[in-house]
């Protein structure tokens, strides 16, 4: 069964789950999942994990991300983005490039962020956006997230629109960032556009349009990236036939060093066999076996 990762250039419009449903129809795809939700209104890099690669989703979620965010000041949205009901919230005439740049350092580093009500985050086993559509108000506790850097690319005072480049870790909502920035500047703001330009080693410039993949038939595999891409920076251990057989049976094997932590486990032919964790006893125990 062929497995790997697709770097999909998602268009604005479909949800991440709709993209997954579309690509599940490709020949040879038994399982598929995405490696980090993009809102329907957003576009850009959406990793799609095919077949055995779905077992590596947690590691794809760990990849750092870069976004190009368009923020409109002086109005708010009940969804936080252009998909919601837009209402005038304040006078943005006093907003300037200098004022925006003066506020940005407060949003860099490990910060507390309240997830938007219209989000796929689950509470009580149900996505928040479903509750929001029923008109339910749910208290959302703030979560600690990490933003590595924010850079103001430009600001147009005539349209009161700014463009930001945001580099972050997992779990950051750029919609919440836009709203919080508007609060800090005293006039309100919403996210009027969002492109995910980078996630881990994947870039939007190298992404494959969804429509291209959907129409590719048997040729879709030409764009499939290696299964072990999320593990490339991990130390590796290469096994002979006996060691590979032991891993396939769920047994542990000797670690090559005293270093504990995650390892790529390679078979005799050099392909990814499994990933495992080495403990203090210098044994690597398999966590997921792929071959």
Coordinates of N, CA and C in Angstrom, one line a residue, residues 7-9 44-45 196-208:
X7 N 1.6 17.7 -0.4 CA 1.6 19.1 -0.1 C 0.5 19.8 -1.0
X8 N -0.7 19.9 -0.4 CA -1.8 20.5 -1.2 C -1.9 22.0 -1.0
X9 N -2.0 22.7 -2.1 CA -2.3 24.1 -2.1 C -3.8 24.3 -2.0
X44 N -3.6 28.0 1.1 CA -2.2 27.7 1.3 C -2.0 26.3 1.6
X45 N -0.8 26.0 2.3 CA -0.3 24.7 2.5 C -1.2 23.9 3.5
X196 N -1.5 30.2 4.5 CA -0.4 29.5 5.2 C 0.6 29.2 4.2
X197 N 1.7 29.9 4.3 CA 2.8 29.9 3.3 C 3.8 28.8 3.5
X198 N 4.0 28.4 4.8 CA 5.0 27.4 5.1 C 4.4 26.5 6.3
X199 N 4.7 25.2 6.2 CA 4.5 24.4 7.4 C 5.6 23.3 7.3
X200 N 6.5 23.4 8.3 CA 7.7 22.5 8.3 C 8.5 22.7 7.0
X201 N 8.7 21.6 6.3 CA 9.5 21.7 5.0 C 8.6 22.0 3.8
X202 N 7.3 22.1 4.0 CA 6.4 22.3 2.9 C 6.2 23.8 2.6
X203 N 6.2 24.3 1.4 CA 5.9 25.7 1.1 C 4.8 25.8 0.1
X204 N 4.1 26.9 0.1 CA 3.0 27.1 -0.8 C 3.5 27.1 -2.2
X205 N 4.7 27.6 -2.5 CA 5.2 27.7 -3.8 C 5.3 26.3 -4.5
X206 N 5.6 25.3 -3.6 CA 5.7 23.9 -4.1 C 4.4 23.1 -4.0
X207 N 3.4 23.7 -3.5 CA 2.1 23.0 -3.3 C 1.4 22.7 -4.6
X208 N 0.7 21.6 -4.6 CA -0.1 21.2 -5.7 C -1.6 21.6 -5.6

